[in-house]
Amino acid sequence: MKFIINPPRAQWAELAHRPVKDLAELEEPVRAILTDVKKNGDSAVLKYIEKFDKVKLKTLLVTEEEIREAQSFVSEDLKKAIQAAKYNIAKFHIEQKEMVKKIQTTEGVTCWRKSTPIPKVGLYIPSRSAPLFSTILMLGIPANIASCEEIVLCSTPNPDGKLHPIILYTANLLNIKKVFKVGGVQAIAAMAYGTQSIPKVDKIFGPSNQYVTVAKQLVTKEGTAIDMPASASEVLVIADETANPAFVAADLLAQAEHGTDSHAVLVTTSESFAHLVKKEIETQLEALNRKEILREALENCLLIVVNNLKEAIAFSNFYAPEHLVLAVNNDEYFAELITNAGSVFLGNYSPVAAGDYASGTNHTLPTNGFARVYSGVSLDSFFKKITFQKITQKGIRNLGKTIEIMAEAEGLMAHKNSVSLRLRE
Amino acid sequence: MKFIINPPRAQWAELAHRPVKDLAELEEPVRAILTDVKKNGDSAVLKYIEKFDKVKLKTLLVTEEEIREAQSFVSEDLKKAIQAAKYNIAKFHIEQKEMVKKIQTTEGVTCWRKSTPIPKVGLYIPSRSAPLFSTILMLGIPANIASCEEIVLCSTPNPDGKLHPIILYTANLLNIKKVFKVGGVQAIAAMAYGTQSIPKVDKIFGPSNQYVTVAKQLVTKEGTAIDMPASASEVLVIADETANPAFVAADLLAQAEHGTDSHAVLVTTSESFAHLVKKEIETQLEALNRKEILREALENCLLIVVNNLKEAIAFSNFYAPEHLVLAVNNDEYFAELITNAGSVFLGNYSPVAAGDYASGTNHTLPTNGFARVYSGVSLDSFFKKITFQKITQKGIRNLGKTIEIMAEAEGLMAHKNSVSLRLRE
């Protein structure tokens, strides 16, 4: 943990810099797997599963029996929790539906747009260290609401050749039927190109390690869309002296837990508060597991003291954090000043973990400053919006001259002619 | 023009295939310019302008005097046309604003999202063969509505070292003040990295030739967002026997006019209608300029005859055209069946040129089948959506157990702890 007192603006870029690994050297090995799967389909996929996951599979599709079997391995408490989270996530995402609004821009000229599902989507769910079933909820629920025609889910098989029962339970709860036992680069390749058993999809979603990140980048060049560029997870907490140091410490630790490259930043108006948080982190750390990861991640942890909350907000907007906690007295007022962030948590009782799992917002969010530009995953991510227009004969009479003059000025005479013909009628 | 009668489904992929040039070999020369501009800023930019545009500039920023001067070179008719188009485009795009809706997902748990402008956007406006001032409207109007903090516009200088007066008139009409005389790869580089005089932007928009396309692809790897992947423009017209062959021919020719790689496709239920359209194309062609481009583009033109309109719609959804004209009797009924398209034009009096210029919809649209996945440019393209949540003490009591159980099942004990601490209070 590093203490920084009143950093000048000139230092902000350095403080906001997230060390990003150059993944260029991974491109060659990743491309080799992509090319192999593109050419050889299932047989290449099965080969890489044997190589990387140390398990010899005969088929990739999870069977109905495996799904049935999985139900009994998930506790009733966990089932209830997943269902409660599903309810909230659905409730928040369903409200993102945009109704069709017909707009008459000129008399006789009516324009509208309509959200239309992306036909085929692929969800990549890592499962090596722990089964990330929460990500199935975050991606599968909006995909269902959007009514995507086909939802494909790929997840890494365990050494016994099966998927984790919680993965299967959650996928089944969302009525996702095409679940495949494949992870890593070979999963991205299979969904990008299609194989004998795995359908080709239009857009791939999901968290990733470095190899999968590179694979996702590479397949976009060949026409598969992806959710967003990926890198390490991050939180920035803005706290004044009304905040609870134990809660703030816990949120910073929760962030650190994601991995050694996680970024946890506290920006506070009170130096003594920063010291209390530091102490709390050290105390709470002792009771947690994953201590090695936590200790390494905490080396990047910044405790920044600034003069006032306006300065804290300015730094946060400059940093553009994935997660932002506003543990300040007048949280709703300061929330209005946020211009760059993925997801914002107001007050003392809104831990980031709530958004990670169950409050309703999506947990797939932009990192590494991309929150300046990108939104997190939402219902929009599973739609594209098609525009429509209907022009009547009267409408083209009203608008025709305008189009003719503009087309001519751009030197596009066939464009002009397509209007002139209609005006002459 | 190729006639295809009742193509079997197995042939659809071949018919829908757009020949895309492999741009990999352009990466090296493009990367050289990017790197040079990144390192040497304005001096590198000025060097490439001299090399490619054959003009020696001292400064890049357009002066107020140049803008004033430009006003007198634009005819009053054209000014009025541009203003009329601006009104319609603004009217359509302003309606895309999403209001904040606070949603209580569980008692005490309130979530919402808010559209927030992308801070700095760059508009790239090609101007070599003709000044594409319509694209300034299509990008600048939504950027203004979104209230982006900085709008940068780059366009290729003429041999006299100035920008075309229509470019300057239109930029000024939209109150875009940072207009720079630079085009090509050097313009993309300057906006992606920033130079002494050109600000670094977060997202780059605009049409592109092959070099600019590669430059836009490459800068995304370094963190600059772009509007969408680019390739040749296309139209698909679905027509029944009620359509007007002259109008249909004119729309196909307008498409062909964009360039030799344009795709124009007619899908009709009537073979005799297809012949009438072919004849009309040949007749109209004689009266147009750009004949060489038109003739070459028309070699790719497909005239497809199918059994019925359902089949025509199915083919169109498979093709996913950038522009789709529905010149059919029951156009509103068939519009409901469209699942993949950029922008749809209903009936006999809605030429594609209307959407290109003035009806209100955006003309920056997905090509090459990307209409399956991507939306055209809209107000959304200039926003990101930040999610917010406020949980009360009662809210965390309602939701806490759910989060604890899920975090534990994912093995994230610090996440669990961040909730447990709050529950214990």
XYZ file of N, CA, C and O in Angstrom, chain A residues 27 81 88 91-92 95 101 103-106 111 113-114 116 119 130-134 202 221 223 225 246-247 250-251 254 257-258 284 289-290 331-332 336 339-346 348-351 354 356-357 359 361 370-373 375 378 380 384-391 393 399 402-403 407 410-415 417-418 421-422 425, chain B residues 27 81 88 91-92 95 101 103-106 111 113-114 116 119 130-134 202 221 223 225 246-247 250-251 254 257-258 284 289-290 331-332 336 339-346 348-351 354 356-357 359 361 370-373 375 378 380 384-391 393 399 402-403 406-407 410-415 417-418 421-422 425:
692
model
N 0.354 -13.712 -29.446
C -0.451 -13.803 -30.675
C -0.129 -15.040 -31.500
O -1.019 -15.687 -32.038
N -30.408 -18.501 -3.544
C -29.622 -17.273 -3.738
C -29.515 -16.945 -5.235
O -29.709 -15.796 -5.648
N -33.494 -10.095 -9.506
C -33.068 -8.685 -9.499
C -32.404 -8.280 -10.814
O -32.636 -7.194 -11.336
N -35.000 -7.928 -13.399
C -35.821 -6.730 -13.163
C -35.101 -5.467 -13.646
O -35.723 -4.578 -14.230
N -33.800 -5.409 -13.401
C -33.050 -4.221 -13.825
C -32.863 -4.196 -15.346
O -32.992 -3.150 -15.987
N -35.948 -3.419 -17.854
C -36.326 -2.005 -17.955
C -35.495 -1.273 -19.005
O -35.737 -0.110 -19.301
N -40.424 4.293 -31.158
C -41.063 5.619 -31.192
C -41.021 6.108 -32.629
O -39.944 6.294 -33.187
N -41.135 8.875 -35.340
C -40.916 10.318 -35.312
C -41.109 10.898 -36.702
O -40.457 10.467 -37.663
N -42.008 11.859 -36.809
C -42.177 12.542 -38.097
C -41.211 13.723 -38.119
O -41.399 14.702 -37.412
N -40.159 13.583 -38.914
C -39.144 14.641 -38.914
C -39.558 15.788 -39.829
O -39.227 16.947 -39.577
N -40.265 15.456 -40.899
C -40.833 16.436 -41.834
C -42.192 15.847 -42.193
O -42.358 14.626 -42.116
N -39.602 8.347 -39.261
C -38.410 7.540 -38.968
C -38.571 6.881 -37.603
O -39.152 7.464 -36.700
N -36.627 3.551 -34.878
C -35.639 2.472 -34.786
C -36.151 1.400 -33.850
O -36.973 1.659 -32.971
N -35.654 0.207 -34.069
C -36.191 -0.951 -33.375
C -35.029 -1.811 -32.899
O -34.106 -2.086 -33.674
N -33.338 -5.134 -32.137
C -33.500 -6.462 -32.735
C -32.372 -7.339 -32.208
O -31.222 -6.901 -32.170
N -28.490 -12.485 -33.481
C -29.017 -13.852 -33.600
C -28.321 -14.865 -32.676
O -28.981 -15.538 -31.884
N -12.498 -21.360 -9.858
C -13.834 -21.417 -9.244
C -14.859 -21.296 -10.366
O -14.581 -20.687 -11.399
N -16.051 -21.877 -10.185
C -17.056 -21.805 -11.257
C -17.732 -20.434 -11.244
O -18.411 -20.084 -10.284
N -17.528 -19.643 -12.300
C -18.068 -18.277 -12.297
C -19.524 -18.271 -12.771
O -19.868 -17.680 -13.785
N -20.363 -18.898 -11.922
C -21.785 -18.979 -12.310
C -22.455 -17.615 -12.308
O -23.437 -17.396 -13.007
N -21.920 -16.658 -11.532
C -22.544 -15.327 -11.525
C -22.471 -14.687 -12.907
O -23.370 -13.940 -13.309
N -22.300 -14.937 -33.454
C -22.025 -13.598 -33.982
C -21.223 -12.741 -33.005
O -20.494 -11.842 -33.415
N -10.999 -9.480 -35.788
C -10.488 -9.116 -37.113
C -11.142 -9.927 -38.216
O -11.107 -9.545 -39.377
N -14.344 -10.858 -38.018
C -15.773 -10.589 -38.120
C -16.623 -11.007 -36.925
O -17.827 -10.796 -36.936
N -17.885 -10.307 -33.284
C -17.886 -9.194 -32.327
C -17.590 -9.725 -30.927
O -17.784 -10.906 -30.642
N -13.789 0.138 8.231
C -13.842 -1.324 8.081
C -14.524 -1.698 6.768
O -14.071 -2.588 6.044
N -15.608 -1.000 6.441
C -16.321 -1.294 5.188
C -15.427 -0.966 3.977
O -15.353 -1.728 3.012
N -12.801 -3.490 3.563
C -13.366 -4.741 3.038
C -13.597 -4.655 1.536
O -13.344 -5.624 0.799
N -14.046 -3.488 1.049
C -14.265 -3.335 -0.393
C -12.933 -3.357 -1.156
O -12.843 -3.922 -2.249
N -11.798 -6.963 -1.190
C -12.594 -7.764 -2.130
C -12.070 -7.559 -3.549
O -11.992 -8.499 -4.345
N -8.759 -9.376 -4.059
C -8.945 -10.822 -4.131
C -9.063 -11.357 -5.565
O -8.799 -12.529 -5.821
N -9.459 -10.491 -6.507
C -9.665 -10.961 -7.880
C -8.380 -11.461 -8.537
O -8.430 -12.287 -9.449
N -8.095 -7.261 8.753
C -9.033 -8.150 8.048
C -8.307 -9.204 7.221
O -8.772 -10.345 7.094
N -8.659 -16.079 3.345
C -7.799 -16.982 2.582
C -7.237 -16.214 1.377
O -7.387 -15.004 1.297
N -6.616 -16.898 0.422
C -5.982 -16.247 -0.743
C -5.012 -15.141 -0.313
O -4.875 -14.120 -1.001
N -23.823 11.545 -0.830
C -23.457 10.690 -1.970
C -24.248 10.982 -3.239
O -23.691 10.959 -4.330
N -25.538 11.274 -3.117
C -26.340 11.474 -4.331
C -25.934 12.755 -5.069
O -25.964 12.803 -6.295
N -23.894 12.807 -9.089
C -24.234 13.603 -10.281
C -22.989 14.145 -10.987
O -23.046 14.540 -12.150
N -18.441 11.483 -14.244
C -18.531 11.476 -15.709
C -17.915 10.214 -16.330
O -18.267 9.852 -17.438
N -16.993 9.570 -15.638
C -16.359 8.376 -16.195
C -16.258 7.288 -15.123
O -15.480 7.419 -14.174
N -17.020 6.221 -15.278
C -16.960 5.083 -14.361
C -17.776 3.958 -14.968
O -18.634 4.200 -15.828
N -17.504 2.737 -14.537
C -18.300 1.607 -15.003
C -19.582 1.499 -14.204
O -20.682 1.639 -14.735
N -19.449 1.283 -12.887
C -20.619 1.165 -12.021
C -20.312 1.857 -10.701
O -19.213 1.730 -10.165
N -21.293 2.592 -10.188
C -21.080 3.442 -9.018
C -21.937 2.948 -7.845
O -23.119 2.643 -8.027
N -21.324 2.874 -6.672
C -21.967 2.350 -5.473
C -22.047 3.463 -4.441
O -21.022 3.960 -3.982
N -23.272 3.861 -4.070
C -23.465 5.030 -3.221
C -23.652 4.658 -1.748
O -24.466 3.782 -1.427
N -22.676 3.908 2.447
C -21.930 2.928 3.239
C -22.437 1.499 3.112
O -21.757 0.564 3.504
N -23.661 1.341 2.605
C -24.248 0.006 2.588
C -24.396 -0.573 1.179
O -25.216 -1.456 0.951
N -23.584 -0.047 0.269
C -23.622 -0.550 -1.120
C -22.265 -1.132 -1.481
O -21.483 -0.531 -2.215
N -21.942 -2.332 -0.976
C -20.640 -2.916 -1.313
C -20.598 -3.293 -2.795
O -21.633 -3.608 -3.392
N -22.291 -6.433 -3.983
C -23.728 -6.460 -4.294
C -23.936 -6.422 -5.806
O -24.752 -7.171 -6.356
N -21.642 -7.234 -7.961
C -20.994 -8.417 -8.534
C -21.973 -9.578 -8.645
O -21.845 -10.420 -9.530
N -22.926 -9.628 -7.719
C -23.767 -10.818 -7.642
C -25.269 -10.603 -7.806
O -25.921 -11.350 -8.524
N -27.549 -7.355 -6.887
C -28.441 -6.197 -6.745
C -29.241 -5.950 -8.020
O -30.322 -5.376 -7.970
N -27.605 -4.769 -11.196
C -26.742 -4.193 -12.234
C -25.810 -5.269 -12.783
O -25.620 -6.312 -12.160
N -11.164 2.336 -19.868
C -12.150 2.240 -20.945
C -13.517 2.754 -20.512
O -14.396 2.962 -21.356
N -13.695 2.950 -19.202
C -14.969 3.510 -18.733
C -15.179 4.939 -19.238
O -16.267 5.481 -19.121
N -14.142 5.552 -19.809
C -14.349 6.842 -20.480
C -15.235 6.680 -21.714
O -15.904 7.610 -22.139
N -15.173 5.501 -22.319
C -15.764 5.311 -23.643
C -16.828 4.211 -23.677
O -17.843 4.336 -24.349
N -19.584 1.325 -22.201
C -20.537 0.953 -21.163
C -20.241 -0.475 -20.745
O -19.644 -1.238 -21.494
N -25.039 -4.708 -21.007
C -26.420 -4.401 -20.669
C -27.296 -5.096 -21.704
O -26.783 -5.823 -22.563
N -28.563 -3.742 -24.143
C -28.097 -3.218 -25.439
C -27.048 -4.107 -26.084
O -26.932 -4.149 -27.308
N -28.991 -5.130 -31.698
C -28.546 -4.014 -32.520
C -29.815 -3.244 -32.837
O -30.915 -3.786 -32.774
N -29.659 -1.979 -33.169
C -30.839 -1.163 -33.419
C -30.928 -0.828 -34.903
O -30.030 -0.223 -35.464
N -31.998 -1.269 -35.514
C -32.207 -1.040 -36.944
C -33.056 0.217 -37.112
O -34.048 0.381 -36.404
N -32.656 1.115 -38.006
C -33.505 2.278 -38.272
C -34.416 1.986 -39.470
O -34.064 1.204 -40.359
N -35.571 2.607 -39.447
C -36.571 2.453 -40.516
C -37.043 3.835 -40.928
O -37.038 4.763 -40.118
N -37.488 3.964 -42.186
C -38.164 5.192 -42.570
C -39.185 4.907 -43.637
O -39.011 4.030 -44.479
N -40.293 5.649 -43.514
C -41.309 5.571 -44.563
C -41.630 6.986 -44.999
O -42.005 7.836 -44.190
N -41.426 7.216 -46.275
C -41.665 8.540 -46.833
C -42.839 8.434 -47.795
O -42.873 7.531 -48.638
N -45.498 10.151 -50.715
C -45.285 10.963 -51.910
C -45.203 12.441 -51.520
O -44.361 13.185 -52.013
N -39.136 16.934 -49.028
C -37.725 16.726 -48.694
C -36.827 16.640 -49.926
O -35.601 16.818 -49.835
N -34.058 19.282 -51.004
C -32.933 19.265 -50.053
C -31.939 18.155 -50.410
O -30.722 18.376 -50.459
N -32.473 16.974 -50.663
C -31.595 15.836 -50.977
C -30.874 16.071 -52.296
O -29.662 15.850 -52.415
N -26.857 16.051 -52.602
C -26.216 14.991 -53.398
C -25.364 15.615 -54.496
O -24.227 15.188 -54.732
N -22.131 16.886 -53.250
C -21.151 15.823 -52.969
C -20.763 15.096 -54.262
O -20.034 14.099 -54.211
N -21.264 15.553 -55.383
C -20.895 14.955 -56.665
C -21.522 13.597 -56.907
O -21.009 12.800 -57.688
N -22.619 13.299 -56.228
C -23.244 11.983 -56.373
C -24.543 12.117 -57.177
O -25.644 12.197 -56.622
N -24.393 12.124 -58.494
C -25.522 12.419 -59.364
C -26.545 11.287 -59.432
O -27.728 11.536 -59.685
N -26.104 10.052 -59.233
C -27.072 8.949 -59.233
C -27.943 9.016 -57.976
O -29.116 8.636 -57.994
N -27.356 9.521 -56.879
C -28.162 9.750 -55.675
C -29.238 10.791 -55.972
O -30.408 10.617 -55.650
N -30.441 11.613 -58.839
C -31.394 11.076 -59.808
C -32.459 10.190 -59.152
O -33.616 10.171 -59.576
N -32.057 9.454 -58.092
C -33.018 8.555 -57.436
C -34.143 9.367 -56.780
O -35.240 8.865 -56.567
N -36.315 11.340 -60.053
C -37.283 10.456 -60.689
C -38.585 10.400 -59.905
O -39.672 10.408 -60.466
N -38.448 10.338 -58.587
C -39.645 10.236 -57.744
C -40.402 11.560 -57.692
O -41.622 11.586 -57.543
N -42.673 12.100 -60.832
C -43.875 11.269 -60.985
C -45.166 12.040 -60.711
O -45.337 12.650 -59.671
N -0.600 -3.227 -43.067
C -0.335 -2.942 -41.652
C 1.047 -2.319 -41.431
O 1.198 -1.402 -40.632
N -30.413 23.810 -47.597
C -30.559 22.350 -47.629
C -29.849 21.720 -46.424
O -30.401 20.850 -45.747
N -33.797 17.796 -39.337
C -34.368 16.445 -39.290
C -33.471 15.470 -38.526
O -33.948 14.644 -37.751
N -33.751 16.174 -34.914
C -35.059 15.761 -34.393
C -35.093 14.254 -34.145
O -35.655 13.792 -33.151
N -34.529 13.491 -35.070
C -34.536 12.037 -34.902
C -33.588 11.590 -33.791
O -33.915 10.714 -32.986
N -34.433 12.265 -29.888
C -35.424 11.353 -29.292
C -34.765 10.075 -28.770
O -35.421 9.256 -28.139
N -34.097 6.076 -15.125
C -35.223 5.392 -14.468
C -34.675 4.695 -13.241
O -33.832 3.808 -13.373
N -34.854 2.035 -10.432
C -35.576 0.777 -10.283
C -35.246 0.139 -8.946
O -34.080 -0.095 -8.633
N -36.274 -0.112 -8.141
C -36.048 -0.819 -6.877
C -36.157 -2.309 -7.155
O -37.233 -2.831 -7.414
N -35.009 -2.987 -7.140
C -35.025 -4.410 -7.483
C -35.426 -5.256 -6.277
O -36.049 -6.302 -6.426
N -35.045 -4.802 -5.092
C -35.422 -5.431 -3.824
C -35.676 -4.249 -2.903
O -35.105 -3.179 -3.115
N -31.425 0.740 -8.248
C -30.412 0.735 -9.317
C -30.895 1.622 -10.457
O -32.079 1.702 -10.734
N -29.338 3.682 -14.405
C -28.192 3.962 -15.263
C -28.390 5.304 -15.954
O -29.513 5.766 -16.139
N -27.272 5.893 -16.307
C -27.306 7.258 -16.801
C -26.378 7.363 -18.008
O -25.247 6.891 -17.968
N -23.865 9.143 -20.249
C -22.854 10.155 -19.955
C -21.976 10.294 -21.193
O -21.574 9.281 -21.773
N -15.993 11.801 -23.431
C -15.452 13.161 -23.324
C -14.956 13.747 -24.653
O -15.396 14.814 -25.055
N -14.699 14.301 -53.149
C -15.784 15.259 -52.902
C -15.828 15.525 -51.403
O -15.426 14.681 -50.611
N -16.284 16.715 -51.007
C -16.323 17.021 -49.570
C -17.524 16.339 -48.921
O -18.656 16.665 -49.251
N -17.284 15.386 -48.037
C -18.404 14.631 -47.451
C -19.011 15.386 -46.261
O -18.976 14.919 -45.127
N -19.591 16.544 -46.577
C -20.157 17.353 -45.494
C -21.350 16.673 -44.848
O -21.665 16.934 -43.695
N -22.031 15.768 -45.568
C -23.185 15.091 -44.952
C -22.732 14.257 -43.749
O -23.464 14.114 -42.770
N -10.946 10.115 -27.425
C -11.276 8.799 -26.882
C -11.845 7.858 -27.939
O -11.706 6.646 -27.842
N -6.190 -1.231 -30.759
C -5.361 -2.091 -29.911
C -4.653 -1.297 -28.822
O -4.201 -1.854 -27.834
N -6.094 1.349 -27.365
C -7.047 1.953 -26.446
C -7.960 3.027 -27.004
O -8.804 3.554 -26.285
N -11.165 3.957 -29.073
C -12.343 3.275 -29.614
C -12.643 3.805 -31.013
O -12.232 4.912 -31.360
N -38.180 1.901 -62.460
C -37.267 3.044 -62.618
C -36.703 3.469 -61.259
O -35.505 3.757 -61.123
N -37.565 3.500 -60.247
C -37.105 3.883 -58.907
C -36.094 2.856 -58.371
O -35.054 3.205 -57.799
N -32.842 3.211 -60.027
C -32.151 4.419 -59.554
C -31.484 4.173 -58.202
O -30.364 4.640 -57.952
N -32.158 3.435 -57.309
C -31.560 3.133 -55.997
C -30.345 2.217 -56.141
O -29.347 2.375 -55.434
N -27.553 4.375 -57.501
C -27.022 5.271 -56.468
C -26.034 4.509 -55.586
O -24.993 5.037 -55.177
N -22.748 3.895 -57.407
C -21.984 5.128 -57.547
C -20.940 5.324 -56.441
O -19.955 6.044 -56.615
N -21.154 4.669 -55.290
C -20.224 4.875 -54.166
C -18.812 4.396 -54.458
O -17.852 4.887 -53.873
N -30.795 4.503 -67.606
C -30.429 5.603 -66.699
C -28.921 5.842 -66.678
O -28.448 6.970 -66.550
N -22.939 10.614 -64.778
C -21.483 10.676 -64.850
C -20.912 9.498 -64.035
O -21.654 8.613 -63.632
N -19.621 9.477 -63.762
C -18.992 8.353 -63.053
C -19.300 7.004 -63.722
O -19.420 5.985 -63.030
N -45.628 -3.052 -47.215
C -44.276 -2.829 -46.695
C -44.191 -2.853 -45.162
O -43.247 -3.387 -44.600
N -45.212 -2.291 -44.493
C -45.110 -2.237 -43.023
C -45.206 -3.627 -42.404
O -44.567 -3.909 -41.393
N -41.760 -5.702 -40.310
C -41.755 -6.375 -39.005
C -40.948 -7.669 -39.029
O -40.554 -8.167 -37.980
N -34.892 -8.905 -39.509
C -34.115 -9.140 -38.288
C -32.675 -8.646 -38.393
O -32.051 -8.373 -37.381
N -32.146 -8.546 -39.605
C -30.768 -8.085 -39.767
C -30.677 -7.070 -40.907
O -30.831 -7.428 -42.069
N -30.402 -5.824 -40.563
C -30.223 -4.772 -41.575
C -29.699 -3.536 -40.865
O -29.854 -3.393 -39.645
N -29.078 -2.648 -41.613
C -28.624 -1.384 -41.027
C -29.768 -0.389 -40.962
O -30.187 0.037 -39.901
N -30.299 -0.036 -42.147
C -31.402 0.923 -42.209
C -32.364 0.469 -43.297
O -31.940 0.022 -44.360
N -33.658 0.575 -43.006
C -34.684 0.019 -43.886
C -35.551 1.144 -44.454
O -35.961 2.040 -43.705
N -35.811 1.089 -45.750
C -36.564 2.131 -46.459
C -37.842 1.517 -47.014
O -37.774 0.614 -47.840
N -38.985 1.986 -46.543
C -40.258 1.360 -46.871
C -40.973 2.071 -48.012
O -41.128 3.297 -47.981
N -42.348 2.955 -52.077
C -41.785 3.443 -53.337
C -41.182 4.840 -53.251
O -40.453 5.256 -54.142
N -41.507 5.569 -52.173
C -41.059 6.964 -52.115
C -40.015 7.218 -51.027
O -39.849 8.329 -50.561
N -39.328 6.145 -50.626
C -38.277 6.270 -49.610
C -36.938 5.861 -50.214
O -36.439 4.771 -49.952
N -36.333 6.716 -51.024
C -35.046 6.342 -51.615
C -33.956 6.302 -50.536
O -34.032 7.034 -49.544
N -32.458 9.508 -49.285
C -33.110 10.309 -48.237
C -32.407 10.090 -46.898
O -32.136 11.044 -46.157
N -29.379 8.934 -46.623
C -27.982 9.360 -46.776
C -27.814 10.823 -46.387
O -26.750 11.232 -45.927
N -28.865 11.616 -46.610
C -28.711 13.055 -46.443
C -29.609 13.736 -45.425
O -29.146 14.542 -44.635
N -33.363 12.706 -44.193
C -34.642 12.346 -43.571
C -34.550 12.358 -42.045
O -35.552 12.544 -41.372
N -32.497 9.817 -40.180
C -31.745 8.644 -39.712
C -30.260 8.835 -40.029
O -29.890 9.671 -40.840
N -22.110 -7.130 -40.976
C -22.028 -6.704 -39.580
C -23.376 -6.206 -39.061
O -23.541 -6.030 -37.850
N -24.333 -6.000 -39.971
C -25.669 -5.600 -39.518
C -26.345 -6.704 -38.706
O -27.362 -6.476 -38.063
N -25.777 -7.906 -38.709
C -26.269 -8.946 -37.779
C -26.000 -8.550 -36.334
O -26.698 -8.977 -35.418
N -24.939 -7.793 -36.117
C -24.431 -7.567 -34.764
C -24.400 -6.085 -34.372
O -24.687 -5.734 -33.239
N -25.163 -1.898 -34.599
C -26.089 -0.836 -34.971
C -25.309 0.200 -35.763
O -24.101 0.308 -35.651
N -25.514 6.253 -33.738
C -26.703 6.884 -33.174
C -26.232 7.735 -32.007
O -25.023 7.824 -31.744
N -26.371 6.911 -29.047
C -25.677 5.957 -28.171
C -24.179 5.909 -28.431
O -23.396 5.624 -27.519
N -21.563 6.700 -23.039
C -21.503 5.397 -22.403
C -22.521 5.464 -21.284
O -22.891 6.553 -20.838
N -22.971 4.300 -20.830
C -24.009 4.295 -19.807
C -23.427 3.788 -18.496
O -22.928 2.668 -18.429
N -23.466 4.632 -17.501
C -22.915 4.274 -16.191
C -24.056 3.749 -15.327
O -25.125 4.350 -15.288
N -23.839 2.613 -14.647
C -24.864 2.138 -13.715
C -24.558 2.649 -12.315
O -23.403 2.881 -11.946
N -25.611 2.853 -11.543
C -25.504 3.335 -10.170
C -26.355 2.437 -9.280
O -27.347 1.881 -9.736
N -25.980 2.340 -8.015
C -26.870 1.681 -7.065
C -26.709 2.284 -5.690
O -25.625 2.692 -5.287
N -27.857 2.382 -5.021
C -27.822 2.814 -3.631
C -28.586 1.792 -2.814
O -29.759 1.517 -3.065
N -27.879 1.231 -1.842
C -28.492 0.216 -0.993
C -28.576 0.788 0.414
O -27.601 1.334 0.925
N -29.497 0.396 4.629
C -29.181 -0.623 5.624
C -30.219 -1.747 5.565
O -29.887 -2.924 5.647
N -30.689 -8.306 1.075
C -29.925 -8.900 -0.023
C -28.650 -9.610 0.444
O -28.084 -10.442 -0.276
N -27.978 -13.526 0.305
C -27.837 -13.983 -1.091
C -26.409 -13.764 -1.590
O -25.789 -14.655 -2.181
N -25.893 -12.565 -1.338
C -24.536 -12.249 -1.814
C -23.510 -13.136 -1.109
O -22.600 -13.690 -1.740
N -23.485 -16.665 -2.545
C -22.930 -16.739 -3.901
C -21.416 -16.498 -3.897
O -20.663 -17.199 -4.585
N -20.970 -15.528 -3.109
C -19.531 -15.235 -3.056
C -18.775 -16.451 -2.527
O -17.719 -16.831 -3.049
N -18.325 -19.063 -5.084
C -17.286 -18.751 -6.080
C -15.905 -18.678 -5.421
O -14.923 -18.309 -6.074
N -15.841 -18.973 -4.135
C -14.552 -18.984 -3.434
C -13.988 -17.605 -3.181
O -12.784 -17.440 -3.000
N -14.841 -16.589 -3.163
C -14.357 -15.219 -2.963
C -14.747 -14.729 -1.560
O -15.751 -14.030 -1.368
N -13.908 -15.082 -0.583
C -14.259 -14.839 0.815
C -14.159 -13.367 1.208
O -14.864 -12.925 2.114
N -13.295 -12.620 0.555
C -13.230 -11.186 0.859
C -14.479 -10.476 0.353
O -14.932 -9.496 0.947
N -15.040 -10.985 -0.746
C -16.328 -10.448 -1.221
C -17.398 -10.707 -0.162
O -18.175 -9.818 0.197
N -16.976 -11.238 2.965
C -16.673 -10.459 4.168
C -17.152 -9.004 4.062
O -17.579 -8.402 5.044
N -17.087 -8.458 2.828
C -17.490 -7.055 2.668
C -18.992 -6.891 2.940
O -19.451 -5.806 3.285
N -19.578 -7.863 7.171
C -19.272 -6.731 8.056
C -20.447 -5.758 8.143
O -20.771 -5.249 9.206
N -21.067 -5.511 6.998
C -22.187 -4.564 6.963
C -23.432 -5.159 7.616
O -24.239 -4.426 8.193
N -23.284 -4.892 11.513
C -23.423 -3.573 12.151
C -24.774 -3.382 12.842
O -25.830 -3.531 12.235
